[in-house]
Coordinates of C-alpha atoms and ligand atoms in Angstrom, one line a residue:
M8 CA 0.0 0.0 0.0
T9 CA 1.3 3.5 -0.8
N10 CA 1.7 5.6 2.3
L11 CA 0.5 9.1 1.6
I12 CA 1.3 12.4 3.4
F13 CA -1.2 15.1 3.2
V14 CA 0.4 18.6 3.0
G15 CA -2.0 21.4 3.8
T16 CA -2.5 25.1 4.5
C17 CA -5.1 26.5 6.8
D18 CA -6.4 29.2 4.4
F19 CA -8.7 32.2 4.5
S20 CA -11.7 30.0 5.2
G21 CA -10.0 28.5 8.2
K22 CA -10.2 25.1 6.5
V23 CA -7.2 22.9 5.9
R24 CA -6.8 22.3 2.2
G25 CA -4.0 20.6 0.4
K26 CA -2.8 17.5 -1.5
A27 CA -1.3 14.1 -0.7
F28 CA 1.9 12.6 -2.0
P29 CA 3.6 9.3 -1.5
A30 CA 5.6 9.3 1.7
K31 CA 8.7 8.0 -0.1
Q32 CA 8.9 11.3 -2.1
L33 CA 9.1 13.3 1.2
D34 CA 12.8 14.4 0.7
K35 CA 12.0 15.8 -2.8
R36 CA 8.7 17.3 -1.7
L37 CA 10.4 19.1 1.3
V38 CA 12.2 21.1 -1.4
R39 CA 9.8 21.2 -4.3
G40 CA 6.5 20.9 -2.6
V41 CA 3.3 20.2 -4.5
G42 CA 1.7 22.4 -7.1
W43 CA -0.9 24.9 -5.7
T44 CA -3.4 27.2 -7.4
P45 CA -3.7 30.9 -6.4
T46 CA -7.5 31.0 -6.7
N47 CA -7.8 28.2 -4.1
V48 CA -7.5 30.9 -1.5
Q49 CA -10.9 32.1 -2.6
I50 CA -12.7 28.8 -1.9
T51 CA -15.1 29.7 0.9
C52 CA -16.1 27.4 3.7
F53 CA -19.2 26.7 1.6
D54 CA -17.1 25.6 -1.4
E55 CA -17.9 28.5 -3.6
I56 CA -15.2 30.5 -5.3
A57 CA -15.2 34.2 -4.5
D58 CA -14.0 36.9 -6.9
S59 CA -10.4 36.2 -7.5
P60 CA -7.8 38.5 -9.0
F61 CA -5.9 35.4 -10.2
G62 CA -8.7 33.7 -12.1
A63 CA -7.4 30.6 -13.8
F64 CA -3.9 31.9 -13.9
G65 CA -0.7 31.3 -12.0
D66 CA 1.0 28.5 -10.2
L67 CA 2.4 28.2 -6.7
L68 CA 4.1 25.6 -4.6
L69 CA 2.8 24.3 -1.3
V70 CA 6.0 23.1 0.5
P71 CA 5.7 20.9 3.6
D72 CA 7.5 22.0 6.8
A73 CA 9.2 19.1 8.4
K74 CA 8.6 20.7 11.8
A75 CA 4.8 21.1 11.5
G76 CA 2.5 18.1 11.4
F77 CA 1.6 14.8 12.9
T78 CA 1.5 11.1 12.3
A79 CA -1.6 9.6 14.0
Q80 CA -2.6 6.0 14.3
F81 CA -6.3 5.2 14.3
G82 CA -6.6 1.4 14.4
D83 CA -5.0 0.1 11.2
R84 CA -5.2 3.5 9.6
T85 CA -2.3 6.0 9.7
E86 CA -2.8 9.7 9.1
R87 CA 0.2 11.7 8.0
F88 CA -0.3 15.4 7.9
M89 CA 2.2 18.3 7.4
L90 CA 1.5 22.0 7.3
G91 CA 3.1 23.8 4.4
N92 CA 4.2 27.2 3.2
I93 CA 2.9 28.5 -0.1
I94 CA 5.6 30.0 -2.2
T95 CA 5.9 31.4 -5.6
L96 CA 7.7 29.6 -8.4
E97 CA 10.5 32.0 -7.7
G98 CA 10.7 30.8 -4.2
E99 CA 9.2 33.9 -2.4
P100 CA 6.6 33.6 0.3
W101 CA 3.2 34.1 -1.3
D102 CA 1.3 37.3 -0.2
F103 CA -1.8 35.2 0.7
C104 CA -0.1 32.4 2.5
T105 CA -1.5 32.5 6.0
R106 CA 1.6 31.1 7.6
A107 CA 3.8 33.6 5.8
L108 CA 1.5 36.4 7.0
L109 CA 2.0 35.2 10.6
V110 CA 5.8 34.9 10.2
S111 CA 5.8 38.5 9.0
A112 CA 3.8 39.7 12.0
L113 CA 6.1 37.8 14.3
D114 CA 9.1 39.4 12.6
R115 CA 7.6 42.8 13.2
L116 CA 7.2 42.0 16.9
Y117 CA 10.7 40.8 17.1
S118 CA 12.2 43.8 15.4
L119 CA 10.2 46.1 17.6
S120 CA 10.8 44.5 20.9
R121 CA 13.3 41.6 20.5
V122 CA 10.8 39.1 21.8
R123 CA 9.2 35.9 20.6
L124 CA 5.6 35.2 21.2
L125 CA 4.5 32.1 23.1
T126 CA 0.9 31.1 22.4
A127 CA -1.5 28.4 23.5
F128 CA -4.8 28.1 21.7
E129 CA -7.6 26.8 23.9
H130 CA -10.4 25.2 21.8
E131 CA -14.1 24.5 22.6
F132 CA -16.0 22.1 20.3
Q133 CA -19.1 20.0 20.3
L134 CA -19.7 16.4 19.3
K135 CA -22.7 16.4 17.0
G136 CA -24.5 13.2 18.1
E137 CA -27.6 13.5 20.3
S138 CA -26.7 13.6 24.0
S139 CA -29.1 12.2 26.5
L140 CA -27.1 13.8 29.3
I141 CA -28.6 16.8 30.9
G142 CA -26.8 19.0 33.5
E143 CA -23.3 17.8 32.7
G144 CA -21.6 21.2 32.4
Y145 CA -18.1 20.3 33.7
G146 CA -19.6 17.0 34.7
R147 CA -17.9 13.8 35.6
L148 CA -20.2 11.6 33.6
G149 CA -20.1 14.0 30.7
F150 CA -16.4 13.4 30.7
E151 CA -16.6 9.6 31.4
I152 CA -18.9 9.0 28.5
Q153 CA -16.2 10.4 26.2
R154 CA -13.2 9.2 28.2
P155 CA -11.9 6.9 25.4
F156 CA -12.2 9.8 22.9
C157 CA -10.4 12.2 25.3
E158 CA -7.6 9.7 26.1
K159 CA -7.0 8.9 22.4
L160 CA -7.0 12.6 21.6
M161 CA -4.5 13.4 24.3
D162 CA -2.3 10.5 23.1
Q163 CA -2.3 11.9 19.6
I164 CA -1.6 15.4 20.7
S165 CA 1.5 14.1 22.6
E166 CA 2.5 11.9 19.6
A167 CA 2.4 15.1 17.5
G168 CA 5.1 16.6 19.8
L169 CA 2.7 18.9 21.6
I170 CA 2.1 19.0 25.3
P171 CA -1.5 18.3 26.4
D172 CA -2.6 20.4 29.3
S173 CA -6.2 19.4 30.1
I174 CA -9.5 18.3 28.6
M175 CA -13.0 18.6 30.0
K176 CA -16.7 18.4 29.4
E177 CA -17.5 22.1 28.9
Y178 CA -20.8 23.8 29.8
G179 CA -22.8 23.3 26.6
P180 CA -24.6 20.2 25.3
N181 CA -21.9 17.7 24.1
Q182 CA -19.4 20.5 24.4
Y183 CA -15.8 19.7 25.3
E184 CA -12.7 21.8 25.7
V185 CA -9.1 20.9 25.0
V186 CA -6.1 22.9 26.2
I187 CA -2.4 22.4 25.3
R188 CA 0.8 24.0 26.5
P189 CA 2.2 27.0 24.7
E190 CA 4.5 26.9 21.7
V191 CA 6.8 29.5 20.3
G192 CA 6.2 31.7 17.2
V193 CA 4.5 30.2 14.2
H194 CA 4.3 26.8 16.0
G195 CA 1.6 28.2 18.3
A196 CA -0.8 28.6 15.4
D197 CA 0.5 25.3 13.8
A198 CA -0.4 23.6 17.0
A199 CA -3.9 25.0 16.9
V200 CA -4.5 23.6 13.4
I201 CA -3.0 20.2 14.5
V202 CA -5.3 20.1 17.5
R203 CA -8.4 20.9 15.5
E204 CA -7.6 18.2 12.9
L205 CA -6.7 15.6 15.6
V206 CA -10.0 16.4 17.3
R207 CA -11.9 15.8 14.0
S208 CA -10.0 12.6 13.2
T209 CA -10.3 11.2 16.7
A210 CA -14.0 11.9 16.7
L211 CA -14.4 10.1 13.4
Y212 CA -12.5 7.2 14.7
F213 CA -15.1 6.9 17.5
G214 CA -18.0 7.3 15.0
E215 CA -18.6 10.9 16.1
F216 CA -18.4 14.2 14.3
A217 CA -16.8 17.2 16.0
T218 CA -17.7 20.7 15.1
F219 CA -15.9 23.9 16.1
S220 CA -18.6 26.1 14.6
P221 CA -18.8 29.4 16.7
I222 CA -22.3 28.6 17.8
L223 CA -24.7 25.8 17.1
D224 CA -27.8 27.2 18.8
P225 CA -28.2 30.9 19.8
A226 CA -30.1 29.8 22.8
S227 CA -27.1 27.9 24.1
V228 CA -23.3 28.6 24.5
G229 CA -20.8 29.2 21.8
N230 CA -17.5 27.5 20.9
G231 CA -14.7 29.9 21.5
V232 CA -11.0 29.9 20.7
H233 CA -9.0 31.6 23.4
I234 CA -5.4 32.6 22.6
H235 CA -3.1 32.8 25.5
M236 CA -0.1 35.0 24.9
S237 CA 3.2 35.8 26.6
F238 CA 6.7 36.8 25.5
L239 CA 10.2 35.4 25.7
D240 CA 13.3 37.4 25.3
D241 CA 16.5 36.3 23.5
L242 CA 17.6 34.4 26.6
D243 CA 14.3 32.6 26.7
Q244 CA 13.3 34.5 29.8
P245 CA 9.6 35.4 30.2
V246 CA 9.0 39.1 29.9
A247 CA 5.2 39.5 29.9
F248 CA 5.1 40.1 33.7
D249 CA 6.2 43.0 35.9
S250 CA 5.1 42.9 39.5
E251 CA 5.1 46.7 39.5
G252 CA 3.1 47.0 36.3
P253 CA -0.6 47.5 35.9
C254 CA -2.3 44.2 36.8
G255 CA 1.1 42.6 36.6
M256 CA 1.7 43.6 33.0
S257 CA 5.2 44.6 31.8
E258 CA 5.3 47.8 29.8
L259 CA 5.6 45.6 26.6
T260 CA 2.5 43.6 27.5
A261 CA 0.5 46.7 28.5
S262 CA 1.2 48.4 25.1
F263 CA 0.6 45.2 23.2
A264 CA -2.7 44.7 25.0
A265 CA -3.7 48.3 24.5
G266 CA -3.0 47.9 20.7
I267 CA -5.1 44.8 20.5
L268 CA -8.0 46.5 22.2
K269 CA -7.7 49.6 20.2
Y270 CA -7.8 47.8 16.9
L271 CA -10.0 44.9 17.9
D272 CA -13.1 46.2 16.0
R273 CA -11.0 46.5 12.9
I274 CA -9.4 43.0 13.1
L275 CA -12.5 41.1 14.2
S276 CA -13.3 40.1 10.7
L277 CA -10.0 38.1 10.7
T278 CA -10.4 36.6 14.2
A279 CA -14.1 35.8 14.4
P280 CA -14.9 35.7 10.7
S281 CA -18.1 33.8 10.1
A282 CA -21.6 35.2 9.5
I283 CA -22.7 33.7 12.9
S284 CA -19.6 34.7 14.9
S285 CA -21.5 37.8 16.3
L286 CA -24.1 35.5 17.8
R287 CA -21.4 34.3 20.2
L288 CA -19.8 37.7 20.8
Q289 CA -22.6 39.0 22.9
P290 CA -22.8 40.2 26.5
H291 CA -23.3 37.5 29.2
R292 CA -21.9 34.7 27.0
W293 CA -18.5 34.8 28.6
S294 CA -17.0 35.6 25.3
A295 CA -16.1 39.1 24.0
A296 CA -18.7 41.8 23.3
Y297 CA -16.6 44.9 24.0
N298 CA -13.0 45.9 23.5
N299 CA -12.4 45.6 27.2
L300 CA -9.6 44.3 29.4
G301 CA -10.6 41.9 32.2
F302 CA -8.5 41.1 35.2
R303 CA -9.4 37.4 35.6
D304 CA -12.8 38.3 34.1
R305 CA -14.2 35.9 31.5
E306 CA -16.5 38.6 30.1
A307 CA -13.6 40.4 28.4
S308 CA -12.0 40.4 24.9
L309 CA -8.7 40.4 26.6
R310 CA -8.2 38.7 29.9
I311 CA -5.3 38.8 32.3
C312 CA -5.2 35.2 33.4
P313 CA -4.7 34.0 37.0
V314 CA -1.5 32.7 38.2
T315 CA -1.2 29.9 40.8
K316 CA 2.4 30.3 41.7
R317 CA 3.7 32.5 44.5
D318 CA 7.3 33.4 43.8
Q319 CA 8.1 36.1 41.2
A320 CA 10.1 33.9 38.9
S321 CA 7.3 31.3 38.7
I322 CA 4.6 33.9 38.3
A323 CA 6.6 35.4 35.4
Q324 CA 6.7 31.9 33.8
Q325 CA 2.9 31.5 34.1
F326 CA 1.7 35.1 33.4
N327 CA -0.2 35.5 30.2
I328 CA -3.0 37.5 28.5
E329 CA -5.8 35.8 26.7
C330 CA -7.6 37.0 23.6
R331 CA -11.2 35.7 23.6
A332 CA -12.6 37.4 20.5
V333 CA -11.6 34.5 18.3
D334 CA -13.3 31.5 16.9
A335 CA -12.4 28.5 14.8
A336 CA -13.9 29.9 11.6
A337 CA -10.6 31.8 11.5
S338 CA -7.3 30.4 10.3
P339 CA -5.2 30.4 13.5
H340 CA -2.3 31.9 11.5
L341 CA -4.4 34.7 10.2
A342 CA -6.1 35.5 13.5
L343 CA -2.8 35.5 15.3
A344 CA -1.2 37.6 12.6
A345 CA -3.9 40.3 13.0
I346 CA -3.7 40.2 16.8
I347 CA 0.1 40.6 16.7
H348 CA 0.0 43.5 14.3
A349 CA -2.6 45.2 16.5
G350 CA -0.4 44.6 19.5
C351 CA 2.7 45.9 17.6
Q352 CA 0.8 49.0 16.7
G353 CA 0.2 49.5 20.4
I354 CA 3.9 49.1 21.1
E355 CA 4.9 51.5 18.2
D356 CA 2.4 54.1 19.3
G357 CA 3.5 53.7 23.0
L358 CA -0.1 53.0 24.1
V359 CA -0.5 52.6 27.8
A360 CA -2.4 49.9 29.7
P361 CA -6.2 50.3 29.6
S362 CA -8.0 49.9 32.9
P363 CA -9.7 46.6 33.5
T364 CA -13.5 46.7 33.6
D365 CA -15.3 45.1 36.5
E366 CA -19.0 45.7 35.8
D367 CA -21.7 44.7 33.4
L368 CA -20.8 46.8 30.3
S369 CA -24.1 46.0 28.7
L370 CA -25.7 48.4 31.2
L371 CA -23.6 51.4 30.2
S372 CA -24.7 53.8 27.5
V373 CA -22.7 54.3 24.3
E374 CA -21.6 57.7 25.7
D375 CA -20.5 56.2 29.0
L376 CA -18.6 53.5 27.2
A377 CA -17.0 56.1 24.9
T378 CA -15.6 58.2 27.8
R379 CA -13.8 55.0 28.8
H380 CA -12.6 54.3 25.3
L381 CA -14.9 51.3 25.1
I382 CA -17.0 50.2 22.2
R383 CA -19.4 47.4 21.4
L384 CA -17.7 45.2 18.9
P385 CA -19.2 45.0 15.4
E386 CA -22.4 43.0 15.6
S387 CA -22.3 41.3 12.1
L388 CA -19.6 40.1 9.8
E389 CA -20.7 42.8 7.3
A390 CA -20.0 45.5 9.9
A391 CA -16.8 43.9 11.0
L392 CA -15.6 43.8 7.4
D393 CA -16.4 47.4 6.9
H394 CA -14.3 48.3 9.9
T395 CA -11.4 46.3 8.4
V396 CA -11.7 47.5 4.9
N397 CA -12.0 51.1 5.9
S398 CA -8.9 51.0 8.1
P399 CA -5.8 52.2 6.2
I400 CA -3.7 51.2 9.2
V401 CA -4.9 47.6 9.2
S402 CA -4.3 47.5 5.4
S403 CA -0.8 48.8 5.9
W404 CA 0.0 45.7 8.0
F405 CA -0.6 43.3 5.2
P406 CA 0.6 43.0 1.5
E407 CA -1.2 45.4 -0.7
Q408 CA -3.9 43.2 -2.2
F409 CA -4.5 41.2 0.9
I410 CA -7.5 43.1 2.5
P411 CA -9.5 43.5 -0.8
V412 CA -9.0 39.8 -1.7
Y413 CA -10.0 38.7 1.8
A414 CA -13.0 41.0 1.8
A415 CA -14.2 39.5 -1.6
H416 CA -13.8 36.1 0.0
K417 CA -16.0 37.0 2.9
A418 CA -18.5 38.8 0.7
T419 CA -19.2 35.5 -1.1
E420 CA -19.6 33.7 2.2
I421 CA -22.0 36.4 3.5
A422 CA -24.0 36.1 0.2
H423 CA -24.3 32.4 0.7
V424 CA -26.1 32.7 4.0
A425 CA -27.9 36.1 3.3
A426 CA -31.3 34.6 2.7
M427 CA -31.1 32.1 5.6
D428 CA -32.6 32.7 9.0
T429 CA -30.4 32.3 12.1
S430 CA -31.2 28.7 12.6
A431 CA -30.4 27.8 9.0
R432 CA -27.2 29.8 9.2
C433 CA -26.1 27.9 12.3
S434 CA -26.8 24.6 10.6
A435 CA -24.9 25.6 7.5
Y436 CA -21.9 26.5 9.7
A437 CA -22.2 23.4 11.8
K438 CA -21.8 21.4 8.6
T439 CA -18.7 23.1 7.4
Y440 CA -16.8 23.7 10.7
Ligands
LIG23 N1 -17.9 29.4 25.6 C1 -17.3 30.6 25.8 C2 -16.9 31.3 24.5 O1 -17.6 31.2 23.6 C3 -16.1 30.5 26.8 C4 -16.5 29.9 28.2 C5 -15.2 29.9 29.0 O2 -14.5 28.8 28.9 O3 -14.9 30.8 29.7 O4 -15.8 31.9 24.4
LIG24 MG1 -14.1 27.1 28.0

C-alpha cells in the first residue's frame, strides 16, 4: 500500500486544504512541494469560489514544513499530515499564505521588541450526536462518556510533539474543551491547526463528528477559541510580567494589550470571521462583546489570566494574557497575525495599559462606554468587514492586495447565507466547521 502524506494550508476560510503525495517522495517534496493554485484561497467554507484577482492563472508551490504536522494512528489507519508554506515559483513567500503572514507579523514584533511570542490556543468544540445527558456542564459523567475519545486525543496530541494540558466536558450540550501548553512563534498557530484536525479525526475514529462552529444554537453557548499569549526574550526569559506594572503587565504587555483592544473592532473580521460569529460575541456569553480588558474576568475580549504560583520567577513563567474574541472559523495563523499586528501598533504608538473593567458593560450607555474608550464590537460580519476595509492602518500591516481579496472572499460567504434565517445559518456553519 502506498503511504500518503497530506500537506495542507489553513487558508482564508480557516479550513485545511492541500494535496497528498507518496511518503517515499518526502525528501523531494520538502524542497519542491506540490503544485498549488492561487484561486484556491478564494474557496469559501461553503465551497464557492469568490471573486479572484488570479482567475485561472498562476502557479504556486505548497511546501511541507518538516517541523509542523503529525502522524496519528487510528486502528490500522495511519494519518500523516504536514503543514506547508505557499511560495511562488521564484521561491518567495506568497502574499496570501496565512503562515507567511503570521511569520511577517512575528518578525515585526521581534524587530520592535526583541521578543518571541508564546501562544496556547484553547479550543471548545461540540460532538454532533444526540446527547441524553442533561446537567453535565463540567460533569464527571459527561467526561466519562467520552473518556476513550479524550484519552485517544491526548495521546495523539503528545505523539504530535505537543504537550497536552487538560480536557473537559464544557458547559454546553456535548461541548468539550481541550487545552495544550504554549508553543513559540508560528508553531503556536500550527499547534492550533494540529489540535483541530486531531479532534476531528479522533471523533471520526469513534464514530462521532466534532464541530468547532462558533455557535450551534443561539439559545445555548458558543464554541470559543481563546489565545493565551506571553513573551520570551533572547535568553528565553519570560518578559510579559512585571510585579510593579498594571495588573502585573510589563510595559511591553501593556502596550501590546492596548493595541489589540484599540484595533479589535478592525481585526474582528479576521479573528471571528463567520456570519454567525457575532451571535457568540454578545454580553453575558463569557466571550467578547466589548473591547475591554478583564482582570481574571471571563466577560472580556482580553483577559489577564490568573497565576497559581507565589514566587516572582514562577509567576513570570505563568503570566499570560488571553484574547477571547476569536473562533475556529478563523485560520489560527491569520487570526494571530492580525492580533500581533494590532499589538505591535500599540507598542509602536506607545499606548498605555487600559484599565480593566469590572462591571456589566451592557448596562452602560454608548456615551459612558466612549468616555472610557470602550465600544461594542461589530455585531455582524458585514459590519466587522467594513471596519477592516475602511482602516488604512490595518491594510498597511498586510501585503497590498490582501485586504481586498480577503473582503471579496468574505462577501461571497455572506451572500451564501444572506437569505437564511439564524437557525439555517447555524446549521450551515455546523456542517462546514
Ligand atoms: N464558551 C465561551 C466562549 O464562547 C467561553 C467559556 C469559558 O470557557 O470561559 O468563548
Ligand atoms: Mg471554556
